[in-house]
């Protein structure tokens, strides 16, 4: 596996809210769908760079449960882009050892996308270099509700339920929490994304819209992250002394 992080300053898990495709397009007199197409090109660049750097988990917010409220044409365009992305990229993902996973309610997606995603998940399952999570039809509160439901269905006694039980029933079961969450395009909110998993994540907001977020922008965010001191509720003295 590629590993270019001898000092351990890279996030193991990077989560991204890819925002600003629409505004990027509008500023250029293009349709919102064309903005998403440019955004899909950025997905390729960022996946490639993360793989190159040795980031082990990359989670991209591709379609939230609330995105169904967008104009029909835009939703259709987003789903065709997803299909196109899978058709073009899955062989390369498999070759590069990148395993694709979906966070979200797969059953609520259109049949063609659901089928292509299931195929992509199977085809890339052996990849050990990196996990690429696509959050699709995803909402963090709904994720927590489905986790609680499945715990109740399993009949676990209340006293046996701890944080690990809950984490083990989320879509991210078995994965480390994101170390760094990046949101592009100026908004500074979480928008129902990985609320449980990001309890201790470092947050990085940039005004750069997602279609313009290239390798240099990513490297700049990672440099800021490398300079952060993560205390997880402890004092700096406790950390220095341990
Ligand atoms: C936010 O921009 C972006 C989305 C809602 C979807 C993200 C989708 C892509 C990057 C393209 C397809 C993805 C894959 C995995 C192929 P926005 O429309 O909310 O922008 P705005 O806030 O400027 O309107």
Short mmCIF file of N, CA and C and ligand atoms in Angstrom, two decimals, residues 18-24 26 32 36-37 39-40 43 60-63 67 70 74 78 81-82 85 134 185 187 210, ligand 1:
data_model
loop_
_atom_site.label_atom_id
_atom_site.label_comp_id
_atom_site.label_asym_id
_atom_site.label_seq_id
_atom_site.Cartn_x
_atom_site.Cartn_y
_atom_site.Cartn_z
N UNK A 18 -19.42 17.86 -0.46
CA UNK A 18 -19.06 18.45 -1.76
C UNK A 18 -20.13 19.48 -2.11
N UNK A 19 -19.90 20.72 -1.75
CA UNK A 19 -20.94 21.74 -1.93
C UNK A 19 -20.50 22.77 -2.97
N UNK A 20 -21.47 23.37 -3.65
CA UNK A 20 -21.19 24.52 -4.50
C UNK A 20 -21.23 24.26 -5.99
N UNK A 21 -21.66 23.06 -6.39
CA UNK A 21 -21.73 22.77 -7.83
C UNK A 21 -22.70 23.73 -8.53
N UNK A 22 -23.84 23.98 -7.89
CA UNK A 22 -24.88 24.82 -8.48
C UNK A 22 -24.40 26.26 -8.65
N UNK A 23 -23.82 26.80 -7.56
CA UNK A 23 -23.35 28.20 -7.63
C UNK A 23 -22.20 28.34 -8.63
N UNK A 24 -21.34 27.34 -8.70
CA UNK A 24 -20.22 27.35 -9.65
C UNK A 24 -20.78 27.44 -11.07
N UNK A 26 -23.93 28.44 -12.00
CA UNK A 26 -24.68 29.68 -12.23
C UNK A 26 -23.74 30.84 -12.51
N UNK A 32 -27.35 23.89 -13.55
CA UNK A 32 -26.90 23.25 -12.32
C UNK A 32 -26.36 21.84 -12.62
N UNK A 36 -22.85 19.85 -11.65
CA UNK A 36 -22.66 18.52 -11.06
C UNK A 36 -21.69 17.68 -11.90
N UNK A 37 -21.76 17.88 -13.24
CA UNK A 37 -20.81 17.14 -14.10
C UNK A 37 -19.37 17.56 -13.77
N UNK A 39 -18.46 18.69 -10.95
CA UNK A 39 -18.23 18.13 -9.61
C UNK A 39 -17.81 16.67 -9.67
N UNK A 40 -18.38 15.92 -10.62
CA UNK A 40 -18.02 14.51 -10.76
C UNK A 40 -16.56 14.38 -11.20
N UNK A 43 -14.52 14.62 -8.22
CA UNK A 43 -14.53 13.37 -7.45
C UNK A 43 -13.37 12.49 -7.91
N UNK A 60 -17.73 10.54 0.80
CA UNK A 60 -18.23 11.68 0.03
C UNK A 60 -19.76 11.75 0.14
N UNK A 61 -20.26 12.95 0.42
CA UNK A 61 -21.71 13.15 0.52
C UNK A 61 -22.23 13.41 -0.89
N UNK A 62 -22.74 12.36 -1.53
CA UNK A 62 -23.12 12.48 -2.94
C UNK A 62 -24.60 12.81 -3.13
N UNK A 63 -25.46 12.33 -2.19
CA UNK A 63 -26.90 12.62 -2.33
C UNK A 63 -27.56 12.42 -0.98
N UNK A 67 -32.08 15.78 -0.64
CA UNK A 67 -31.88 16.17 -2.03
C UNK A 67 -33.01 15.73 -2.97
N UNK A 70 -35.09 18.50 -4.64
CA UNK A 70 -34.60 19.35 -5.73
C UNK A 70 -35.44 19.13 -6.99
N UNK A 74 -32.87 17.95 -12.04
CA UNK A 74 -31.57 17.94 -11.37
C UNK A 74 -31.31 16.58 -10.71
N UNK A 78 -28.30 14.02 -11.57
CA UNK A 78 -27.37 13.50 -10.56
C UNK A 78 -27.29 11.97 -10.63
N UNK A 81 -25.34 10.86 -13.69
CA UNK A 81 -23.91 11.04 -13.46
C UNK A 81 -23.34 9.92 -12.61
N UNK A 82 -24.13 9.50 -11.62
CA UNK A 82 -23.68 8.42 -10.75
C UNK A 82 -23.49 7.14 -11.57
N UNK A 85 -20.45 7.50 -13.69
CA UNK A 85 -19.26 7.39 -12.84
C UNK A 85 -18.95 5.91 -12.57
N UNK A 134 -19.62 6.18 -0.53
CA UNK A 134 -20.49 7.19 -1.12
C UNK A 134 -21.73 7.28 -0.25
N UNK A 185 -17.26 25.49 -0.47
CA UNK A 185 -18.21 26.50 -0.92
C UNK A 185 -18.81 27.41 0.15
N UNK A 187 -20.36 27.36 3.11
CA UNK A 187 -21.32 27.12 4.20
C UNK A 187 -20.58 26.45 5.36
N UNK A 210 -16.91 23.13 -4.93
CA UNK A 210 -16.41 21.77 -5.18
C UNK A 210 -15.77 21.59 -6.57
C1 LIG B 1 -23.82 20.13 -3.80
O1 LIG B 1 -23.79 21.20 -4.70
C2 LIG B 1 -23.60 18.84 -4.41
C3 LIG B 1 -24.52 17.84 -4.46
C4 LIG B 1 -25.88 17.95 -3.97
C5 LIG B 1 -24.22 16.53 -5.06
C6 LIG B 1 -22.77 16.14 -5.23
C7 LIG B 1 -22.62 15.45 -6.52
C8 LIG B 1 -21.50 15.43 -7.29
C9 LIG B 1 -20.24 16.00 -6.87
C10 LIG B 1 -21.52 14.82 -8.65
C11 LIG B 1 -21.79 13.39 -8.77
C12 LIG B 1 -21.14 12.51 -7.78
C13 LIG B 1 -20.62 11.31 -8.06
C14 LIG B 1 -20.13 10.43 -6.95
C15 LIG B 1 -20.49 10.84 -9.43
P1 LIG B 1 -25.08 22.15 -4.73
O2 LIG B 1 -25.89 21.74 -5.91
O3 LIG B 1 -25.78 22.07 -3.43
O4 LIG B 1 -24.44 23.53 -4.96
P2 LIG B 1 -25.08 24.94 -4.52
O5 LIG B 1 -25.11 24.93 -3.02
O6 LIG B 1 -24.10 25.90 -5.08
O7 LIG B 1 -26.43 25.01 -5.14
#
